[in-house]
Coordinates of C-alpha atoms and ligand atoms in Angstrom, one line a residue:
X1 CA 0.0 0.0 0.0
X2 CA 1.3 3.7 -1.0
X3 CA 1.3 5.9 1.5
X4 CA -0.8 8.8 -0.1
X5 CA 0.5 11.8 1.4
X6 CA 4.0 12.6 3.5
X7 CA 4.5 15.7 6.3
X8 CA 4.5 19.0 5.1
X9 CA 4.9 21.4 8.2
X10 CA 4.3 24.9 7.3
X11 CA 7.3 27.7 8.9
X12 CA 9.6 26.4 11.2
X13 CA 9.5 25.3 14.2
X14 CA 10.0 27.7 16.8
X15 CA 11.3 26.2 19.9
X16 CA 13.8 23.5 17.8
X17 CA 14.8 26.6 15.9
X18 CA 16.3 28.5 19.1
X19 CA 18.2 25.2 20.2
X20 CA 21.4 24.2 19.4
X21 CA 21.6 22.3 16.0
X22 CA 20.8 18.9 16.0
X23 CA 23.5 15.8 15.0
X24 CA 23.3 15.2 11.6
X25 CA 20.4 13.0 10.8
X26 CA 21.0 9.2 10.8
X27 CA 18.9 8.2 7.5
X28 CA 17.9 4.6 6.8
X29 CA 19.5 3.4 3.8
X30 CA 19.5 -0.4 4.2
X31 CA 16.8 -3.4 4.2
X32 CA 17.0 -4.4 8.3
X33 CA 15.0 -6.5 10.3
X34 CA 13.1 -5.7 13.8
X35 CA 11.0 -7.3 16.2
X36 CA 8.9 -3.6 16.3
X37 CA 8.6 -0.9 13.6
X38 CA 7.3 2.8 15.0
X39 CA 6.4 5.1 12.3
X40 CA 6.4 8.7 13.8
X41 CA 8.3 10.7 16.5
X42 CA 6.3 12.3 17.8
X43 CA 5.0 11.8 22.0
X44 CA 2.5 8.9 20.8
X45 CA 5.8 7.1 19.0
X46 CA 8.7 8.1 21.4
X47 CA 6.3 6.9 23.7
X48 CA 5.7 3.6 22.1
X49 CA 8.9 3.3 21.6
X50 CA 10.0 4.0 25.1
X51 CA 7.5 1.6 26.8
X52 CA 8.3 -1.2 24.6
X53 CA 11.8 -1.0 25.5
X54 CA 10.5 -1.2 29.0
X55 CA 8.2 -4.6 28.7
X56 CA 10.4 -6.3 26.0
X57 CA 13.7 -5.0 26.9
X58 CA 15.9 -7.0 24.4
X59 CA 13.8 -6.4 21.0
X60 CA 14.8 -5.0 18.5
X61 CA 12.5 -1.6 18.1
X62 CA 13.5 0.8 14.9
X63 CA 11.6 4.3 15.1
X64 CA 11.0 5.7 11.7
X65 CA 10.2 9.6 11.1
X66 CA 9.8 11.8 7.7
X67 CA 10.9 14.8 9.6
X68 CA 14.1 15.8 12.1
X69 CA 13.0 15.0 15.7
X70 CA 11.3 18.5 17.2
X71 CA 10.3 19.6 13.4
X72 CA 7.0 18.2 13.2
X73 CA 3.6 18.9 15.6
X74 CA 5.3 17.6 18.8
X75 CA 7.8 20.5 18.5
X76 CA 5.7 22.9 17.4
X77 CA 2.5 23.1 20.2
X78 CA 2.7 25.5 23.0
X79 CA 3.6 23.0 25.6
X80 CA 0.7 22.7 28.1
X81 CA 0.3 18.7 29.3
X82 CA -2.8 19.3 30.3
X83 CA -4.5 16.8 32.8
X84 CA -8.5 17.9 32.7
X85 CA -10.8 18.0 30.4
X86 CA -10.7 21.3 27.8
X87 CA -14.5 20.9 28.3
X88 CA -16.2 19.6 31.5
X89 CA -19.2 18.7 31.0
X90 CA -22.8 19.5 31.8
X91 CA -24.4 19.5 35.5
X92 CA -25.2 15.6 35.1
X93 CA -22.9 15.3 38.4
X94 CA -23.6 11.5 37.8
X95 CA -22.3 10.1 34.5
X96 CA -20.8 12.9 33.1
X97 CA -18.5 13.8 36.2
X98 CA -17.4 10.3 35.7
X99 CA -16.4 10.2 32.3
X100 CA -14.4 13.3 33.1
X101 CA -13.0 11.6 36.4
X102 CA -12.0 8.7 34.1
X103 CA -10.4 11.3 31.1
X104 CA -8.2 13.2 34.0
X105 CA -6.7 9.5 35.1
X106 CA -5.6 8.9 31.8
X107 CA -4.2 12.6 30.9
X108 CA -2.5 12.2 34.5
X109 CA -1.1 8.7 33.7
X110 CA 0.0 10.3 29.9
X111 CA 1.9 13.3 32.1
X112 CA 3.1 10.7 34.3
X113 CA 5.2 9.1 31.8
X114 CA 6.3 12.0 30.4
X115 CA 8.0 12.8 33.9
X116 CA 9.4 9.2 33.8
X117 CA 10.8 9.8 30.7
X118 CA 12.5 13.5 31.2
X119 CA 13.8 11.6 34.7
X120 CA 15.0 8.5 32.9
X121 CA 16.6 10.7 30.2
X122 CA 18.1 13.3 32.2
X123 CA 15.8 15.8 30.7
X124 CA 16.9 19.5 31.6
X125 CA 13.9 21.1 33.8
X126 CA 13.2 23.6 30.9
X127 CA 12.2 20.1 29.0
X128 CA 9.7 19.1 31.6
X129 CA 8.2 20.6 34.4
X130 CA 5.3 20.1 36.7
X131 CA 4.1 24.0 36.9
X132 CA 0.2 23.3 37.1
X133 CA -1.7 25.4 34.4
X134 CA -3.8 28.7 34.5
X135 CA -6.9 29.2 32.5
X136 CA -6.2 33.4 31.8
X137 CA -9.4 35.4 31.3
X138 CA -9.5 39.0 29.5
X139 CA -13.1 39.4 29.2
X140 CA -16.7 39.2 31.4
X141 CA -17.2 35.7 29.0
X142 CA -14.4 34.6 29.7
X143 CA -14.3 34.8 34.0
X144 CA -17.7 33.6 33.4
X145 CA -16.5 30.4 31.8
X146 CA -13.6 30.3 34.8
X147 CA -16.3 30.3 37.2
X148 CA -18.4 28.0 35.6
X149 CA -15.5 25.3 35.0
X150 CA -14.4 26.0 39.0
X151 CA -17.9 24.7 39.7
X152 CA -17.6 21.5 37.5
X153 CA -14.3 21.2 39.2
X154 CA -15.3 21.1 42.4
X155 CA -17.9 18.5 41.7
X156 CA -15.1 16.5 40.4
X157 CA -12.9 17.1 43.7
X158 CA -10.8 19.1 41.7
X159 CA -8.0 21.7 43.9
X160 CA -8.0 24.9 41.7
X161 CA -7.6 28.7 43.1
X162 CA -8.9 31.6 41.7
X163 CA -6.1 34.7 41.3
X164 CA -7.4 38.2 40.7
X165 CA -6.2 41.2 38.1
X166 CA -3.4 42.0 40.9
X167 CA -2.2 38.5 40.7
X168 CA -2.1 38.0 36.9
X169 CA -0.4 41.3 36.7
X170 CA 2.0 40.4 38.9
X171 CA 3.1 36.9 37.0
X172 CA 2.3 37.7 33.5
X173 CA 3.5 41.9 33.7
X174 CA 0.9 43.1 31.4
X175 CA -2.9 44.4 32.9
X176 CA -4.6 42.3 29.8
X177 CA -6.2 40.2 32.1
X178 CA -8.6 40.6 34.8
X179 CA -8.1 36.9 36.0
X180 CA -7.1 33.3 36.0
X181 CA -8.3 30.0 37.3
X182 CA -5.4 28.2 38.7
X183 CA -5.2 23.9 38.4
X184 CA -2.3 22.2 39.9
X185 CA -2.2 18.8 37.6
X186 CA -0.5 20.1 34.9
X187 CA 3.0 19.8 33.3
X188 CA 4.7 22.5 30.8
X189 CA 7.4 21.5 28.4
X190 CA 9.7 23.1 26.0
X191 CA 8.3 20.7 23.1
X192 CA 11.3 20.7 21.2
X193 CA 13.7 20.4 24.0
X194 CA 11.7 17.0 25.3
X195 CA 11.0 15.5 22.1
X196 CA 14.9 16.0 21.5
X197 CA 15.9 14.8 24.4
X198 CA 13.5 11.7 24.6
X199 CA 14.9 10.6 21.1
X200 CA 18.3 10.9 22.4
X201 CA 17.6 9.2 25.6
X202 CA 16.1 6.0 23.1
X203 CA 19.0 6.2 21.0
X204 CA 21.3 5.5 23.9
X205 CA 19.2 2.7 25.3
X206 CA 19.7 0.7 22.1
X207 CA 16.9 2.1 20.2
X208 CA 16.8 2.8 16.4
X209 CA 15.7 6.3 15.5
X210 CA 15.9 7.4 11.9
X211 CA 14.8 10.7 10.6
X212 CA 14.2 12.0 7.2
X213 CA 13.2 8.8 6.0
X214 CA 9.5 9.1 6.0
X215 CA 7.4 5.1 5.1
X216 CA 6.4 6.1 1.5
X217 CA 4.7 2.0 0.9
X218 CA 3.9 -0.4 4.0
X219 CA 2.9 -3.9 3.1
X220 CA 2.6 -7.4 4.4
X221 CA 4.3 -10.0 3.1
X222 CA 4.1 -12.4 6.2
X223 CA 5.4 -9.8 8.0
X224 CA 5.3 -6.3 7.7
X225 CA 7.3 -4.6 5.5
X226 CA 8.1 -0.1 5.4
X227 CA 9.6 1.2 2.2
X228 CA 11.6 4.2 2.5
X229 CA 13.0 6.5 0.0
X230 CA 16.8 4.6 0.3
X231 CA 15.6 1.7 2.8
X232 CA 13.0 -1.1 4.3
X233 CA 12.7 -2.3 8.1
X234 CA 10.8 -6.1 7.9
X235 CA 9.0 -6.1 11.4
X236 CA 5.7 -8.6 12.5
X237 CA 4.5 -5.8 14.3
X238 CA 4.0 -1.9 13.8
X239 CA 3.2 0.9 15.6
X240 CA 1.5 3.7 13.6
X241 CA 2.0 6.6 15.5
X242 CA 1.5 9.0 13.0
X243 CA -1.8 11.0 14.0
X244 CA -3.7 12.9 11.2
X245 CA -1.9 10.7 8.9
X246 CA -3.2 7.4 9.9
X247 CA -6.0 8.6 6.9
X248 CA -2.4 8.7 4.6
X249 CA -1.8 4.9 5.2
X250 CA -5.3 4.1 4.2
X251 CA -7.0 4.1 7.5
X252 CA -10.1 6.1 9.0
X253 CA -10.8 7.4 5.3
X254 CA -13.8 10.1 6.2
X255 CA -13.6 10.1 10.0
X256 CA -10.6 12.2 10.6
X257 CA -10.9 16.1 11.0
X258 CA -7.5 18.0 10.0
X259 CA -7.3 21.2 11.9
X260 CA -3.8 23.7 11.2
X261 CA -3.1 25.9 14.9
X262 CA -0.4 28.5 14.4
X263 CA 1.9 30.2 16.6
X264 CA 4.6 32.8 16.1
X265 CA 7.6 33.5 18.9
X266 CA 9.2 37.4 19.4
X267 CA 13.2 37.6 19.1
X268 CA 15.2 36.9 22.4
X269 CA 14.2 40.1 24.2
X270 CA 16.8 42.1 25.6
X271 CA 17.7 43.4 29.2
X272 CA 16.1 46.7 29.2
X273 CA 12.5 44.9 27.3
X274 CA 12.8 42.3 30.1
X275 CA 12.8 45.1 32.8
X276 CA 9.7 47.0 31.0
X277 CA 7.8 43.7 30.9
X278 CA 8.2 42.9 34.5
X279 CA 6.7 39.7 35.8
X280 CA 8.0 36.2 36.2
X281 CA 10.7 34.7 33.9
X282 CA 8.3 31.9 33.2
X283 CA 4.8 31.5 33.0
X284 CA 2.2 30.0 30.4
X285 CA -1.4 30.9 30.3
X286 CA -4.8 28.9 27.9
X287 CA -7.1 31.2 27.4
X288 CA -10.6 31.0 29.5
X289 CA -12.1 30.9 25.9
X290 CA -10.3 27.7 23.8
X291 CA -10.6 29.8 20.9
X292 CA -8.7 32.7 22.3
X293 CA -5.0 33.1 22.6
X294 CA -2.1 30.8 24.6
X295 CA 0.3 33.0 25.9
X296 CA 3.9 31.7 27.1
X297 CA 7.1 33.7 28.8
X298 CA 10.2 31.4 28.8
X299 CA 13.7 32.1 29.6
X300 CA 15.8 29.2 29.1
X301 CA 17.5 27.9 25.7
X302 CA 17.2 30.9 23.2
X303 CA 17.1 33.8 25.4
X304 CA 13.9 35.6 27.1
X305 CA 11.1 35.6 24.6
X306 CA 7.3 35.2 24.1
X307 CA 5.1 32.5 22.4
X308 CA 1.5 33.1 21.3
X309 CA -1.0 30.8 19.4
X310 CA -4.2 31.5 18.3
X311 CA -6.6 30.7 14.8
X312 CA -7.7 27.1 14.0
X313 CA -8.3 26.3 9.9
X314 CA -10.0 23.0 8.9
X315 CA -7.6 21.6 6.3
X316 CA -8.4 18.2 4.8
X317 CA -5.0 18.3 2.9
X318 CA -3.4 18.4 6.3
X319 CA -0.9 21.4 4.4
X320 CA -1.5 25.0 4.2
X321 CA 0.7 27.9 1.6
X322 CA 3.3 30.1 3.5
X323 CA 1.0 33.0 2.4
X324 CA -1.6 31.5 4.2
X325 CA 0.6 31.0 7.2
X326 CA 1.6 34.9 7.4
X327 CA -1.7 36.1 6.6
X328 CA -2.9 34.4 9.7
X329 CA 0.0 35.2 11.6
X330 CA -1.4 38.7 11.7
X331 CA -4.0 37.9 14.5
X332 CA -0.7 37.1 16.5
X333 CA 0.9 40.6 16.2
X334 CA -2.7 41.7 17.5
X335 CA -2.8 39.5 20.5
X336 CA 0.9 40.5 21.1
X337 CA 0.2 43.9 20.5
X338 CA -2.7 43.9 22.8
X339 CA -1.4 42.3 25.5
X340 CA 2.4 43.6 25.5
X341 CA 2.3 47.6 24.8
X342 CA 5.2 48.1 26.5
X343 CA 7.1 46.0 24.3
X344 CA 5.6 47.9 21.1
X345 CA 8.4 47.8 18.2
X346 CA 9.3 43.9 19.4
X347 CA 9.3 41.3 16.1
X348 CA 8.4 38.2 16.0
X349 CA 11.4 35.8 14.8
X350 CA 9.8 32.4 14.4
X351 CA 6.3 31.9 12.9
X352 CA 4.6 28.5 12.0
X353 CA 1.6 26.2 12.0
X354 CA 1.1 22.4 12.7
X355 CA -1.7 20.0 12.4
X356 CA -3.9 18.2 14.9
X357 CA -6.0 15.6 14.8
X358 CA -9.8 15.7 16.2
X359 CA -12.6 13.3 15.5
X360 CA -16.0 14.6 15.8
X361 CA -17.0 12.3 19.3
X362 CA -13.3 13.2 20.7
X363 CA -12.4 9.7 20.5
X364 CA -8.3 8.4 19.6
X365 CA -7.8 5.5 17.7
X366 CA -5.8 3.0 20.0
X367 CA -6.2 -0.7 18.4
X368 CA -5.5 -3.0 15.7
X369 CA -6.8 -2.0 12.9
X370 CA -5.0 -5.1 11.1
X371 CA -3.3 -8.1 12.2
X372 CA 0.2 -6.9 13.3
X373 CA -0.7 -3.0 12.7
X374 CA -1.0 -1.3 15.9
X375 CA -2.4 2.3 15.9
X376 CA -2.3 5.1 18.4
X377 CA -3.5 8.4 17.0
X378 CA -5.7 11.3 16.8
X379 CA -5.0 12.7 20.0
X380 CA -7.9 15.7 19.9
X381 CA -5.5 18.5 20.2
X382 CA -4.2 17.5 23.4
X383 CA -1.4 15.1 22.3
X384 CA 1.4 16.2 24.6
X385 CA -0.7 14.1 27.2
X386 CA -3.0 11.9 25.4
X387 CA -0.4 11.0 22.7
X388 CA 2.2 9.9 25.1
X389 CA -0.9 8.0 27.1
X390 CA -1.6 6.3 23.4
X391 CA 1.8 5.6 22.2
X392 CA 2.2 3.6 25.7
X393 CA -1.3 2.4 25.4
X394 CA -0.3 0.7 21.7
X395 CA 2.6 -0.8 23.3
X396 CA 0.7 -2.7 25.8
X397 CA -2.0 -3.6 23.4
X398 CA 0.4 -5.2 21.3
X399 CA 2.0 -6.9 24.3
X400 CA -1.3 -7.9 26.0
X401 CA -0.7 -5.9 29.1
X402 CA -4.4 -4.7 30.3
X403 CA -4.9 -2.0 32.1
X404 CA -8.6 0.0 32.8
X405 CA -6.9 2.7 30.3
X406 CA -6.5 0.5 27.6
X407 CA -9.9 -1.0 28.6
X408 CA -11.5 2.2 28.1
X409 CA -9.2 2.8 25.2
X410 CA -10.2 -0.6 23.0
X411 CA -14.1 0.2 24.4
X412 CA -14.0 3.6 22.4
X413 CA -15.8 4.0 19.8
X414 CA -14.7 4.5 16.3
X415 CA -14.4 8.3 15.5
X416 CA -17.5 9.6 14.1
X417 CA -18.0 9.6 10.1
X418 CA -17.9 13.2 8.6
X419 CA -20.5 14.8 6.4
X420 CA -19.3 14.5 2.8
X421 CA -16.0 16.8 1.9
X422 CA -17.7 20.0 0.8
X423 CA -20.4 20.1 3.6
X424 CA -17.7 19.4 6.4
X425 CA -15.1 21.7 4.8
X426 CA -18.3 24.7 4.9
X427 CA -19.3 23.6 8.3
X428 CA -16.5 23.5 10.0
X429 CA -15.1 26.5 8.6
X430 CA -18.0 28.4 9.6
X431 CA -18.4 26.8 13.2
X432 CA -14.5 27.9 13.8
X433 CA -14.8 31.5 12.1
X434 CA -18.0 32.2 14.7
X435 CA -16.6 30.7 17.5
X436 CA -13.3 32.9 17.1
X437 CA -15.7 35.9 16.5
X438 CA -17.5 35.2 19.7
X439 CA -14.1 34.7 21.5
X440 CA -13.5 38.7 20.9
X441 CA -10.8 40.1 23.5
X442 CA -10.0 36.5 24.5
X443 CA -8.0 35.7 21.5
Ligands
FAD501 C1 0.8 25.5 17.4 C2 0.3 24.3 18.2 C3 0.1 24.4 19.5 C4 -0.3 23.2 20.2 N1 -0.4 23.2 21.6 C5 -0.7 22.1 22.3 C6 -0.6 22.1 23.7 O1 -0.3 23.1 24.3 N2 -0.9 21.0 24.3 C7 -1.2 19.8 23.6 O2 -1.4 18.8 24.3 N3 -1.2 19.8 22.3 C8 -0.9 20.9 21.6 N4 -0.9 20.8 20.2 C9 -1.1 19.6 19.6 C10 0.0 18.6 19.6 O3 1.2 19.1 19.1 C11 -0.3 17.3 18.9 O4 -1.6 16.8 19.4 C12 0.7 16.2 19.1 O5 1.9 16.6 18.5 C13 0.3 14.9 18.5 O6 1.3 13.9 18.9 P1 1.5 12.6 18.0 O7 2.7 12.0 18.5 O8 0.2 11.9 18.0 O9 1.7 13.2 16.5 P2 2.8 14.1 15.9 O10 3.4 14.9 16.9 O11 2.1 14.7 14.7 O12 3.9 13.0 15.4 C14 3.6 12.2 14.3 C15 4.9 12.0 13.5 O13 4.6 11.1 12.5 C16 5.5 11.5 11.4 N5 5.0 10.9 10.1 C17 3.8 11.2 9.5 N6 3.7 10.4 8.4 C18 4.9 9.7 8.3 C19 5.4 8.8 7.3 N7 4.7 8.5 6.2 N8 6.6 8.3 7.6 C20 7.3 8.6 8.7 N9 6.9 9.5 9.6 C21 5.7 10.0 9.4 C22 5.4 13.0 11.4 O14 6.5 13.6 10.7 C23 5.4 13.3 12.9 O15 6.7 13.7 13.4 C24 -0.5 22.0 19.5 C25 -0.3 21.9 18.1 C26 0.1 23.0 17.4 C27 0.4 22.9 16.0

């Protein structure tokens, strides 16, 4: 079978640009064998790959991605490892509170790993850090929504903490916001830094990682067999961990929603900017509104400098045109602009978009979708967490390890069909334009 369609990540990616180079890529250019084949390198592979190594230690596992570790969409999102729900749900305090209980144990286990990994792999703390998260509200709306999630989190038995306009000031240095909702449970990487650092870690455990060398065919002939561009791994078992492009390798034709976010990051600021901005060296805040603007501060790797991500485009091709990308990069200088007056005259350096994955009943694919082919994808936006959980999840699967996560994992149900092409593309363009409208100051 031909895989139909290979990466295309539109700009570069931000926080891998403002590390130090990478080693030269190792490329696969031979026929070899494995016991385990992972196609993509991103948290749902690199986990895979990582818990494998853990429950067969001795196999031979070989990690295949089209792209340099920290190019693609796990080193391009804003970082957040977010543990609850985006959306809880409704006042059913029966059911529904414990479908989100059950979601929050398995974003908490995801998170977990992560940790295990940046500790097993010596991660530096800029990788990987537990920092809890703060939902930032600009607008009536959107302390309205804070208040209304504090409520479903207290049903839940959620800790959380409310901090006022002082508060937010005092972290963030700008007077945008007039407050925050505060959650302990979750974790806030430099993408780039952990994905880098995760590969590195595999590598010295014995792990095969080759980049640039994207699976353009993937057959079986007894076993399964991965074409590259100048190589082929024969393995009986495969891990797709490849997200949106689970549809490439012939898979989940027609149920798969292909959503572009973008982000753009200012130059390193210097001294005197830092000093206007005021606030803490490091701090991340979602937006009350998940259509509005993420806002992150890091100083670390690259200097002091700022991060924001807003827009959302439904694109079926899963690519977008570099005129597209700066056109919509304009709603960053805005946010920027809004939000950071006394950094007026500041540029942004880095701009770029990436792809997620939704389905329209939020459900992941974690199963076999053929005898041998393992997949753990579509991760709902939320991969950092939910793709590491699936990339372990696919390893056990495969292994027969049970667990009530993979239990509620194999009991999902298949991602919901979408209307035909042009009536999705219409709708959900529409759906995304008036919810960003409605957003208003929060984005
Ligand atoms: C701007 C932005 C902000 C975001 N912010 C957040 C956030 O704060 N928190 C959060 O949880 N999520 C966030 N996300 C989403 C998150 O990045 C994704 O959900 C996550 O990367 C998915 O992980 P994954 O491992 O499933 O897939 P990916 O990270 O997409 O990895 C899949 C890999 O498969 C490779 N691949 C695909 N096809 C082939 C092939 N034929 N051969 C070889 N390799 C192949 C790709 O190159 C890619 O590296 C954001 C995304 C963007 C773009």
């Amino acid at each position: 079978m031909r895989v139909t369609r290979l990466p295309r990540d539109p700009g570069p990616a931000g926080w891998n640009r403002i590390l130090p180079p990478p080693d030269p890529p190792d490329l696969l250019r031979d026929a070899i064998t494995a016991d385990w084949l992972i196609v993509g390198a991103g948290f749902a592979g690199l986990a895979a790959a990582h818990r494998l190594a853990q429950l067969a230690p001795g196999d031979r596992i070989v990690v295949l991605d089209a792209v340099r570790v920290g190019d693609g969409p796990a080193g391009r999102n804003s970082g957040f490892m977010i543990d609850l729900p985006h959306d809880l749900t409704s006042d059913d305090y029966g059911g529904a509170v414990s479908a989100d209980v059950a979601q929050t144990a398995d974003n908490r286990r995801g998170i977990a790993l992560a940790g295990e990994m940046a500790e097993t792999y010596g991660l530096d703390p800029e990788a990987f850090a537990m920092t809890g998260k703060i939902n930032a509200a600009a607008t009536a709306r959107g302390d309205a929504h804070n208040r209304s999630y504090a409520r479903h989190l207290t049903a839940m038995g959620e800790a959380h903490s409310h901090l006022d306009a002082a508060q937010m000031l005092d972290l963030t240095g700008t007077r945008y916001y007039r407050g925050g909702l505060f959650t302990p449970g979750s974790a806030t990487i430099q993408p780039a830094l952990f994905v880098r650092g995760v590969a590195r870690g595999l590598r010295s455990n014995r792990i095969a990682l080759h980049e640039l060398s994207p699976v353009i065919a993937l057959e079986r002939k007894g076993v399964w067999v991965a074409t590259t561009p100048r190589g082929r791994v024969s393995a009986p078992r495969v891990v797709l961990a490849v997200n949106g492009h689970l549809n490439s390798f012939g898979h989940m034709a027609g149920r798969l929603m292909h959503v572009m976010t973008y982000a753009s990051m200012t130059r390193a600021l210097d001294p005197s900017e830092t000093a206007r901005l005021g606030g803490a060296a490091r701090w991340g805040v979602t937006p009350a509104d998940p259509m509005g603007t993420t806002v992150r501060r890091v100083s670390g790797h690259g200097g002091d400098r700022i991060v924001v991500r807003n827009r959302f485009t439904f694109d079926p091709s899963m690519e977008v045109s570099d005129r597209r990308l700066s056109r919509i990069c304009r709603a960053h200088d805005a946010a920027f602009a809004a939000r950071f007056p006394m950094l007026d005259g500041v540029q942004m350096q880095h701009r770029w978009g990436g792809r997620l994955c939704l389905s329209r009943n939020n459900v992941q694919v974690v199963r076999e979708i053929e005898p041998g082919l393992f997949a753990a994808c579509c991760q709902n936006g939320l991969g950092t967490a939910k793709g590491t959980l699936a990339g372990a999840l696919a390893a056990e699967l495969a292994l027969g390890i049970d667990s009530p996560a993979l239990t509620r994992a194999r009991q999902a149900d298949m991602p919901r069909r979408l209307p035909p092409a042009p009536v999705a593309r219409i709708g959900a363009t529409a759906h995304i334009r008036l919810a960003e409208r409605r957003a208003g100051d929060e984005l």
